Coordinates of C-alpha atoms in Angstrom, one line a residue:
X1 CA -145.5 -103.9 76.9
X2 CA -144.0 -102.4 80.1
X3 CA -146.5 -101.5 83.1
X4 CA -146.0 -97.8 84.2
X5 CA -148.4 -97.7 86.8
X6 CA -149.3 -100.3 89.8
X7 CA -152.5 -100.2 88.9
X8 CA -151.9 -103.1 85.9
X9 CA -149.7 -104.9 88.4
X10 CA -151.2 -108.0 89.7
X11 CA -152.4 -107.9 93.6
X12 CA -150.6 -110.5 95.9
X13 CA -152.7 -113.2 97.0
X14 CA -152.3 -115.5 99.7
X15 CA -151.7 -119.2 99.5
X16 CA -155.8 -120.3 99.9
X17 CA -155.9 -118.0 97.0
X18 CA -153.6 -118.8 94.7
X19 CA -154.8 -122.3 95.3
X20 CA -158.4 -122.4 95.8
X21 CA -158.8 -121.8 91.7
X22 CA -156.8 -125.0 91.4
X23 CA -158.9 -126.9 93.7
X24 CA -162.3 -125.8 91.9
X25 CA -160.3 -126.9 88.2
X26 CA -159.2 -130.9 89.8
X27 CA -162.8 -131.0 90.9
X28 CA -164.5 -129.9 87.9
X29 CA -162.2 -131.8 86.0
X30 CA -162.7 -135.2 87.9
X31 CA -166.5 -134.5 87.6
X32 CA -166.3 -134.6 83.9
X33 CA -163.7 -137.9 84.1
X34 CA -166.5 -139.8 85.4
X35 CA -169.4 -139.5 82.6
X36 CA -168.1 -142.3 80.9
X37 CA -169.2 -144.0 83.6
X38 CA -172.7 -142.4 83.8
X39 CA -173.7 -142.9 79.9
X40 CA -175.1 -146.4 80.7
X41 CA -177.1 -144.8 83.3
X42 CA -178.4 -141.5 81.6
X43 CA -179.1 -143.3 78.3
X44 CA -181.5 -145.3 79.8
X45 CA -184.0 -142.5 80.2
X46 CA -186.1 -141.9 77.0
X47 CA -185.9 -138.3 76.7
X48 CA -181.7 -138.6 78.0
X49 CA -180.8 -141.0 75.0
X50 CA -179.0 -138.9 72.8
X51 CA -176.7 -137.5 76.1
X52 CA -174.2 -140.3 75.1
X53 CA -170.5 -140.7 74.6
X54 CA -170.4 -138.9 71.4
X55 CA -172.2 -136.2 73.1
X56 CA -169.9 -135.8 75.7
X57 CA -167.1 -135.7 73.1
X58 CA -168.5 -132.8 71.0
X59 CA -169.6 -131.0 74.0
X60 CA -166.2 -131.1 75.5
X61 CA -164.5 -130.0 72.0
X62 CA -166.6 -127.0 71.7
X63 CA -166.2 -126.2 74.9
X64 CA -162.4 -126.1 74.4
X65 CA -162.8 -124.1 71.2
X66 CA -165.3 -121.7 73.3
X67 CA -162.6 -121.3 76.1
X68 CA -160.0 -120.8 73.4
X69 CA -161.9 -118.1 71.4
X70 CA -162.9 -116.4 74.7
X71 CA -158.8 -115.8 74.8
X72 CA -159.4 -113.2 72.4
X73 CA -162.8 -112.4 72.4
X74 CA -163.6 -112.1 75.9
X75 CA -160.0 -111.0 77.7
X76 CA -159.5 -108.5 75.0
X77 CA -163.2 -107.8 73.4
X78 CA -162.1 -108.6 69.9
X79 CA -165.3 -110.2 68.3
X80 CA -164.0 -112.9 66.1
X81 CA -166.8 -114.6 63.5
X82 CA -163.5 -116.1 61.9
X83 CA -162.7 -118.4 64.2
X84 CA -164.3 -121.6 62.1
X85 CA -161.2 -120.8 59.7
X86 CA -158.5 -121.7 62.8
X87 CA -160.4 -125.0 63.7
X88 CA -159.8 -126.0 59.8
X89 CA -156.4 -125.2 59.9
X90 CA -155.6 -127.6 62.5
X91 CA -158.3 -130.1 61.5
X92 CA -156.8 -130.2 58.0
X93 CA -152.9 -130.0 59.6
X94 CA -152.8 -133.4 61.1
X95 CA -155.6 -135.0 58.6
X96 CA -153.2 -134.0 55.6
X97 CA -149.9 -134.8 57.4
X98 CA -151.6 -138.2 58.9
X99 CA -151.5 -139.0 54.8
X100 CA -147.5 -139.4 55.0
X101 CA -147.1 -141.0 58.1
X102 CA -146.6 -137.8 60.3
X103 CA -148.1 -138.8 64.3
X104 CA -151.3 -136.9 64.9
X105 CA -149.4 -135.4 67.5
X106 CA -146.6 -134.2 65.4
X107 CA -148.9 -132.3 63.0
X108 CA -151.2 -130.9 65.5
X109 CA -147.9 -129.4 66.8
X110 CA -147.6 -127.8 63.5
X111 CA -151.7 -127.7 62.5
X112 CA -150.6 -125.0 66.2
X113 CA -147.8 -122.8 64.5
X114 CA -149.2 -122.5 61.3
X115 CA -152.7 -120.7 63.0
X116 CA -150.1 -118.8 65.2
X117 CA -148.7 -117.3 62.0
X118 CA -151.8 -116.7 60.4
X119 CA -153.1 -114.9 63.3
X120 CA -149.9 -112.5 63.6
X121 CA -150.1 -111.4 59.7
X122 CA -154.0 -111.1 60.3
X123 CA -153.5 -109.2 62.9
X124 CA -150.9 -106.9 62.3
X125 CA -153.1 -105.7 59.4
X126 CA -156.3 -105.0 61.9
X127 CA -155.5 -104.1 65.0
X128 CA -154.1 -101.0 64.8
X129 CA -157.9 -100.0 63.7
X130 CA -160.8 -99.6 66.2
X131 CA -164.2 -100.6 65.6
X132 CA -165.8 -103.4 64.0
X133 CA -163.0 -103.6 61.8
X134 CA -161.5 -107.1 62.9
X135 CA -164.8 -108.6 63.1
X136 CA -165.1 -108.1 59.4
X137 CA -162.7 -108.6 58.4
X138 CA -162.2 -112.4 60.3
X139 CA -165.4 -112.8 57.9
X140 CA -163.5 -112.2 54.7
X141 CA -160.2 -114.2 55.7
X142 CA -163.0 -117.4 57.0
X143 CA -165.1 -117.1 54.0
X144 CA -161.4 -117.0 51.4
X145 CA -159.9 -119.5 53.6
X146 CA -163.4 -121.9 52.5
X147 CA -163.5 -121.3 49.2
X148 CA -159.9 -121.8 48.7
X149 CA -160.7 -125.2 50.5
X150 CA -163.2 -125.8 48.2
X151 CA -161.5 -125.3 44.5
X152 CA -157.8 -126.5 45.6
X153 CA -159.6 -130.5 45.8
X154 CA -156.0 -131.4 44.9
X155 CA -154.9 -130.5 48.4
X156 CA -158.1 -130.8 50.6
X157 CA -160.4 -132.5 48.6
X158 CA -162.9 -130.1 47.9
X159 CA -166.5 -130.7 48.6
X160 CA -165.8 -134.5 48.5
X161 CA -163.4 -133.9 51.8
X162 CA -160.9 -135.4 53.3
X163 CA -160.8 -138.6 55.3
X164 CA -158.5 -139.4 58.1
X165 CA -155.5 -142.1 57.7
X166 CA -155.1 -144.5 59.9
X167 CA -153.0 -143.3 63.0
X168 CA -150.2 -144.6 65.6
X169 CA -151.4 -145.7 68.9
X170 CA -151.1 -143.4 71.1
X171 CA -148.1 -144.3 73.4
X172 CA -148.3 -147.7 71.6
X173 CA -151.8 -148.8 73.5
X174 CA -154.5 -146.2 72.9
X175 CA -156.3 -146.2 69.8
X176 CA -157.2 -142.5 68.8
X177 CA -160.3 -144.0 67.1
X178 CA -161.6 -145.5 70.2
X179 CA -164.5 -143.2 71.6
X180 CA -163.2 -143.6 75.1
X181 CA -159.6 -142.1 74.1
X182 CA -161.4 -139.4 72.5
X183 CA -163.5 -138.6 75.1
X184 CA -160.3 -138.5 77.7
X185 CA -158.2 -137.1 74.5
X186 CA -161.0 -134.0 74.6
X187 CA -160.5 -133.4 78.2
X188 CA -157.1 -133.2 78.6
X189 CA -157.6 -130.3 75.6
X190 CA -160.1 -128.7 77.7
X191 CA -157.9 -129.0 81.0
X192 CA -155.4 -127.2 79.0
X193 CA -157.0 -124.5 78.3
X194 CA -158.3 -123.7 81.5
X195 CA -155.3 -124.2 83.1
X196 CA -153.8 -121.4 80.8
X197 CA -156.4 -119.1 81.9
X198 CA -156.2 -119.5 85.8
X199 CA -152.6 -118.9 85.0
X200 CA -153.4 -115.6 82.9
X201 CA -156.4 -114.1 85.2
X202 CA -153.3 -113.4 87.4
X203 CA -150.3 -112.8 85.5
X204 CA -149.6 -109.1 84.2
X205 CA -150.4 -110.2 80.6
X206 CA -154.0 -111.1 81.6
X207 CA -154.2 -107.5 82.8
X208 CA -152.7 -105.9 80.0
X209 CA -156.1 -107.9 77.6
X210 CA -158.4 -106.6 80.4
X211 CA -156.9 -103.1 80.5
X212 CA -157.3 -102.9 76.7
X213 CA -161.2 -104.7 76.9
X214 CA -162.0 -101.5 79.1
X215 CA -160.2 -98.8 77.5
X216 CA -158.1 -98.6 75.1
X217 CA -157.2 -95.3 75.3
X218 CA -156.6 -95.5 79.6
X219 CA -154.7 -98.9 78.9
X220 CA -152.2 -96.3 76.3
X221 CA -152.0 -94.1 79.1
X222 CA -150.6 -96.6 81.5
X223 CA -147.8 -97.7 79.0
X224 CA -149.8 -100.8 77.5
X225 CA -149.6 -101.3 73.6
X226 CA -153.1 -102.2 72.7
X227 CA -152.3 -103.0 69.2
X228 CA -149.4 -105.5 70.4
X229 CA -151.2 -106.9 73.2
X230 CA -154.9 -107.6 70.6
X231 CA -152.6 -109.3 68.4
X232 CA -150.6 -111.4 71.3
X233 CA -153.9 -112.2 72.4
X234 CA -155.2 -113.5 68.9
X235 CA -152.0 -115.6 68.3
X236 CA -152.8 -117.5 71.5
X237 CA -156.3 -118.0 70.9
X238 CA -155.5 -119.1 67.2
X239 CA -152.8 -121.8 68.6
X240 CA -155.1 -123.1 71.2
X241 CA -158.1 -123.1 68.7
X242 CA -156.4 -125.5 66.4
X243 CA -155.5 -128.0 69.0
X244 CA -159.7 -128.2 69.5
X245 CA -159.4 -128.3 65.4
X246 CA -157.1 -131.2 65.6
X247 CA -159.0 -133.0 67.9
X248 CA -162.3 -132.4 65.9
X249 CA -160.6 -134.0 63.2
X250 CA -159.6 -137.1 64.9
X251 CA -163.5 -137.4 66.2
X252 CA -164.9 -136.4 62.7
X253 CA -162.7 -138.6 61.0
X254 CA -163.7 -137.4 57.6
X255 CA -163.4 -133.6 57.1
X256 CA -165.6 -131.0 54.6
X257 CA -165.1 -127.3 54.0
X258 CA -168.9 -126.8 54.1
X259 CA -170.0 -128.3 57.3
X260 CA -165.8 -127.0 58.9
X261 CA -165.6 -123.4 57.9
X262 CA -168.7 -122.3 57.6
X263 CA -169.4 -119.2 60.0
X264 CA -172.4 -120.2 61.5
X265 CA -170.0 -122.7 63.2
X266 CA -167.8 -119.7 64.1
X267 CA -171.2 -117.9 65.4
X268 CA -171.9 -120.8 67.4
X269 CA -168.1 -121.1 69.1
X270 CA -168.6 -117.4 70.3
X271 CA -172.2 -118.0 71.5
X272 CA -171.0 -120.4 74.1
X273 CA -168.9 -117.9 75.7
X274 CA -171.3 -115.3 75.6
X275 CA -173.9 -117.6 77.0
X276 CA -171.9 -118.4 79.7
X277 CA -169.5 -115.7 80.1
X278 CA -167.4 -113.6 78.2
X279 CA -164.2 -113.1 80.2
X280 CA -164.6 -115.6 82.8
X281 CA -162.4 -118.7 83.5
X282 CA -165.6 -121.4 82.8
X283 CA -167.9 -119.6 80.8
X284 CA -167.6 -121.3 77.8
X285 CA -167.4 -125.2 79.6
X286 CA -170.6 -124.1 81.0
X287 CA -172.0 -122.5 77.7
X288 CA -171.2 -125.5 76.2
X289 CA -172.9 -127.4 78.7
X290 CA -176.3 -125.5 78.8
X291 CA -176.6 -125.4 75.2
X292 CA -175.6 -129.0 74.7
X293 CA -178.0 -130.8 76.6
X294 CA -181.4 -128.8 76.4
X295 CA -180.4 -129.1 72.1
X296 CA -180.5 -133.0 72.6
X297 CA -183.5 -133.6 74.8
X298 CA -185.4 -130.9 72.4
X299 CA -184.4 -133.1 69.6
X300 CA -185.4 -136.3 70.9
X301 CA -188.6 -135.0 72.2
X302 CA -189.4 -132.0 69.7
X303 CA -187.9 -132.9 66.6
X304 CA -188.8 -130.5 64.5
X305 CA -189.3 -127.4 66.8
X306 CA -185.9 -128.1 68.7
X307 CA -184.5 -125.3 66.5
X308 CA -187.6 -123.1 67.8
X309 CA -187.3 -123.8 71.7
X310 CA -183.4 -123.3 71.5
X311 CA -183.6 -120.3 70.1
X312 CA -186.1 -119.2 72.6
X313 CA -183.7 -120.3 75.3
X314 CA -180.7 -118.5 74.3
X315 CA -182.8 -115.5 73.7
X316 CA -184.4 -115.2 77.1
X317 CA -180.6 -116.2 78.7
X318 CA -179.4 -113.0 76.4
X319 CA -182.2 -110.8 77.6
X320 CA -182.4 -111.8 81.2
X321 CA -178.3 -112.5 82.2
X322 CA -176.5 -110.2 79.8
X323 CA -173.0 -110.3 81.5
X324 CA -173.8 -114.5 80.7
X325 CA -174.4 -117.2 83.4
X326 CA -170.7 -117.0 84.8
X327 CA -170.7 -113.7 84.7
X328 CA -174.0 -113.2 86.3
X329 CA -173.0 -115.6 89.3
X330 CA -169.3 -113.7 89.5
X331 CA -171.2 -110.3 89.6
X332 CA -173.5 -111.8 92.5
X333 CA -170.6 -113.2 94.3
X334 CA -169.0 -110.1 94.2
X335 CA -171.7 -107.6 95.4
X336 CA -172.1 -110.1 98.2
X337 CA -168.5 -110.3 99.2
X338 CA -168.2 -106.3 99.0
X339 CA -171.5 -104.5 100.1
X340 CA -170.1 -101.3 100.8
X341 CA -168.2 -100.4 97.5
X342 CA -171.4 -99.2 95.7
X343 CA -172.8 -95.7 97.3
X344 CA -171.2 -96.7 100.6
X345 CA -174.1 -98.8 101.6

């Protein structure tokens, strides 16, 4: 994909801002490091109990998964309900390989190329379509991808599932059962991923997705493949996505196609991005974040209308900060930053 035109060339920035991103990831990432530390604390208020350790774990999985779908889905507006499918591959990848001695490491490595490949073949057969065409059709592959889970028991189980073996340490002292590891395991996954996407918000290839997400047709224009840059986009959001999968896995410890692959589950990795931001570098840490927490308090003080309030709340979010929470605060950031641009006022 060769740029033809400046316009898709990245600005030059200054030192404070290439590095003033990096600052604002070491500090949210330190932030997060710490609530370990605070779970004695917050579980000691009655409505805060279920804001534990596991908590913190899932919560920073989905996040990562969020961030990884957002590759695709908000760089590049491909809607993916599909996604559910990638988290089994690399859930079942190191699970299946753990069985024959293979380090979890070692077969989330390859749990990473085998989603890689199955996002090129899937989408070298959609892409060069427009429309809603990929979104259905990352239904289909999901929903095949289950059932085949389901009847092959030989390989995953079935409906029974398939429990984890026990692992290595990791670097010979860390046990990857131990919540604790997990936790730290979950945000270096997390770190990852948003360090990959400070990287692409200013590289050329990050302006290629957004050229596409706008137009299609003015990205073509400008000498940008959409079709090869859509499917680029996938393959990375598909390798990152089982790297969350993996990591589910080792958390999980026992894995079923029904609770996995289902696509509510997919539904509910894209609605943390769009909750807090499609196409923005923390929209789906704090997506994860807003959802997490009110979803535990409702259920410890609600119980059976948690489902009820939640809903409410992402409703009125949807309705009253479209462009997501991120996105709202970017938009306001910007307007304030650059009064004059709109009607020269």
């Amino acid at each position: 994909m060769k740029s033809r035109s400046p316009v898709l060339n990245p600005p030059s920035e200054g030192k404070s801002a290439r590095w003033s991103p990096y600052f604002t990831l070491i500090l949210v990432v330190a932030l997060l490091a710490c609530y370990p530390l605070l779970v004695p604390v917050l579980t000691q208020v009655s409505f805060l109990q279920g804001v534990n350790l596991n908590f913190g774990i899932t919560t920073l999985i989905l996040a990562g998964l969020a961030l990884s779908w957002d590759i695709l889905g908000g760089w590049t507006g491909q809607n993916s309900l599909g996604h559910a499918a990638l988290v089994a591959v690399g859930a079942y990848s190191v699970t299946l390989l753990a069985e024959h001695g293979v380090a979890p490491w070692y077969g989330t490595l390859i749990g990473m190329g085998i989603a890689g490949l199955l996002a090129w073949g899937w989408g070298s057969m959609t892409f060069r379509l427009r429309g809603s065409y990929f979104t259905l059709s990352s239904i289909a592959v999901a929903e095949i991808l289950r059932l085949v889970a389901l009847n092959e028991s030989w390989l995953t189980g079935g409906a029974e599932g398939k429990f984890m073996a026990d692992l290595p340490k990791l670097f010979g002292t860390f046990d990857l059962f131990d919540r604790k590891v997990e936790f730290y395991v979950a945000l270096g996954f997390v770190t990852l991923v948003l360090l990959f996407l400070h990287w692409l918000k200013s590289a050329k290839l990050g302006f290629y997705f957004r050229a596409v997400r706008e137009d299609e047709d003015g990205a073509m224009a400008l000498g940008v493949n959409p079709a090869k840059a859509k499917s680029t986009a996938f393959i990375l959001s598909a390798v990152f996505t089982a790297m969350g999968g993996a990591i589910y896995a080792l958390y999980l410890q026992a894995l079923e196609p029904d609770n996995l692959m289902l696509v509510a589950f997919s539904i509910q990795i894209a609605l943390l991005c769009i909750i807090g931001g499609r196409g923005t570098l923390y929209g789906g840490l704090v997506g994860a974040i807003l959802l997490g927490v009110p979803s535990e308090i409702f259920r410890a003080q609600l119980q059976e209308a948690n489902l009820l309030v939640y809903g409410i709340l992402i409703v009125l979010v949807i309705l009253y900060l479209p462009k997501g929470v991120m996105g709202t605060l970017e938009h306001w950031w910007y307007r304030k930053n650059h009064p004059l641009e709109k009607g020269g006022k």
